[in-house]
Tab-separated table of C-alpha atoms in Angstrom:
chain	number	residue	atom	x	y	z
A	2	UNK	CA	92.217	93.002	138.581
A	3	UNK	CA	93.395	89.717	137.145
A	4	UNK	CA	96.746	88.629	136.942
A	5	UNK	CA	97.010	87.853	133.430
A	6	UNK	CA	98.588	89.575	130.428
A	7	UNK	CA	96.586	91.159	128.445
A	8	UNK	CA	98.611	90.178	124.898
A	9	UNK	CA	100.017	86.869	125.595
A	10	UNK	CA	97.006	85.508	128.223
A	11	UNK	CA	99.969	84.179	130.734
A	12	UNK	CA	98.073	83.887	133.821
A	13	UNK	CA	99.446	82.682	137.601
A	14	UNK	CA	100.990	79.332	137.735
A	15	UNK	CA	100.466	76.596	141.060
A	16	UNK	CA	103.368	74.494	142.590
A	17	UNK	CA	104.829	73.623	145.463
A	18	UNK	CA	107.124	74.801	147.614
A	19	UNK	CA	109.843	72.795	148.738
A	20	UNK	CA	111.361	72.506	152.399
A	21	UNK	CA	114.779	71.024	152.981
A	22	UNK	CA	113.007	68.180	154.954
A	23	UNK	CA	110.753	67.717	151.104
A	24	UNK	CA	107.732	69.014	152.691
A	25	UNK	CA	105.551	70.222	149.708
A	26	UNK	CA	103.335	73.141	150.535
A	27	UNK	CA	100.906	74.989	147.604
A	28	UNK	CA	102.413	78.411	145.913
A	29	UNK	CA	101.799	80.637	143.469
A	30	UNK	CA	104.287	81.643	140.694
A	31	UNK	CA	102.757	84.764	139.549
A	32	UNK	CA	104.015	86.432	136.123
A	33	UNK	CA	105.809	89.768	135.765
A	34	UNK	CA	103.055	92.078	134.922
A	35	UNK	CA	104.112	95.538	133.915
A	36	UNK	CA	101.587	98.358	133.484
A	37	UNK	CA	102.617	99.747	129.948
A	38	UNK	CA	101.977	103.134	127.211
A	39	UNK	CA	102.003	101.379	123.838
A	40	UNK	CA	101.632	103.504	120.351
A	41	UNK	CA	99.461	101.786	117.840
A	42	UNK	CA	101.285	103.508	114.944
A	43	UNK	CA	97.877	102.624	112.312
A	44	UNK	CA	95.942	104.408	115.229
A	45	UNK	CA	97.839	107.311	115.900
A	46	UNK	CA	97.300	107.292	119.502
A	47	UNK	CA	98.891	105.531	122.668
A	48	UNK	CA	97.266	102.401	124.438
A	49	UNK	CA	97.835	101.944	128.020
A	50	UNK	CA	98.000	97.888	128.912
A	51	UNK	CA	98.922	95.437	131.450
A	52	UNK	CA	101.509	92.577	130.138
A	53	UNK	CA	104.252	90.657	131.157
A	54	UNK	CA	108.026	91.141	130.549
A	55	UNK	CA	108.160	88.848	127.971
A	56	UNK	CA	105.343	89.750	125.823
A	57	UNK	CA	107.096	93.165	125.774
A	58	UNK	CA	110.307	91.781	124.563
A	59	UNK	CA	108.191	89.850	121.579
A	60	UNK	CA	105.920	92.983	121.106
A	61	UNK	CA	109.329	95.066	120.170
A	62	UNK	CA	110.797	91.855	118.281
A	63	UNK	CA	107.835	91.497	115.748
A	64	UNK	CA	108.190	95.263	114.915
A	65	UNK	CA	105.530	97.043	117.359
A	66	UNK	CA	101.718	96.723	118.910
A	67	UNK	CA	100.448	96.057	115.641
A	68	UNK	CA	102.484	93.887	113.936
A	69	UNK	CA	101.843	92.073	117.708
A	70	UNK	CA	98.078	92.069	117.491
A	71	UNK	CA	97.471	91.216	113.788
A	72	UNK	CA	99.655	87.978	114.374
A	73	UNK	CA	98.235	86.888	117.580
A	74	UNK	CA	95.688	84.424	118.113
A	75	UNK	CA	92.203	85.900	119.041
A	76	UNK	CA	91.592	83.648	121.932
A	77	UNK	CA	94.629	85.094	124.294
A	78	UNK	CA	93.623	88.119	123.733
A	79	UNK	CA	91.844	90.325	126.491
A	80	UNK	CA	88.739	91.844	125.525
A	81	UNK	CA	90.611	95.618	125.298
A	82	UNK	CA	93.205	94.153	122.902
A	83	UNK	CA	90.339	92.334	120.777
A	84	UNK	CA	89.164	95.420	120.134
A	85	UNK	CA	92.340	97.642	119.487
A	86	UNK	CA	93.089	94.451	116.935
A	87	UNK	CA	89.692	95.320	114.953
A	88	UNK	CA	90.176	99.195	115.408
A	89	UNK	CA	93.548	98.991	113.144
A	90	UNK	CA	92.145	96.079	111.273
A	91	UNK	CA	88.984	98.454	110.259
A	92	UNK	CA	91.327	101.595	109.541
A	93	UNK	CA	94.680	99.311	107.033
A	94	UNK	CA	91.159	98.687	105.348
A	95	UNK	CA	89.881	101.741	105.103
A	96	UNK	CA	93.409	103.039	103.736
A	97	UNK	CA	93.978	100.171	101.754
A	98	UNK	CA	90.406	100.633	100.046
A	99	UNK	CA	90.636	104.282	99.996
């Protein structure tokens, strides 16, 4: 399994490690992945994802999972979130039209 969020994209960072002597040696910074039960209210159902810390914080901020996924960008999202996106995209049309 990756170590990327599956809303945001954020993905493992490389930098160096720094000895009191300045010796630089590779690392990793890894992000704070959190394995998470979302509710897609336009679904009626829960969605279980992996994201980071902070993409939870802005999921809650912009008023839930899909006010989250109909303003992000396509290309961060994983392919499971690309398709919950065009599952409530498919069904506020279907009301809407309806």
């Amino acid at each position: 399994m990756s170590r990327r969020c599956e809303l945001t994209g954020k993905g493992a960072l490389v930098g160096h490690r720094v000895s009191h002597s300045n010796i630089k040696t590779k690392r990793r910074f890894l992000p704070n992945l959190l394995n998470v039960t979302m509710i897609s209210d336009t679904l009626g159902r829960s969605v279980r994802l992996r994201v980071s810390a902070n993409a939870l914080k802005t999921v809650d901020h912009r008023g839930g999972l899909d006010a989250f996924l109909m303003k992000a960008r396509d290309e961060e999202l994983s392919e499971n979130a690309l398709e919950l996106k065009r599952q409530i995209r498919k069904k506020r049309a279907a009301a809407t039209a309806g």
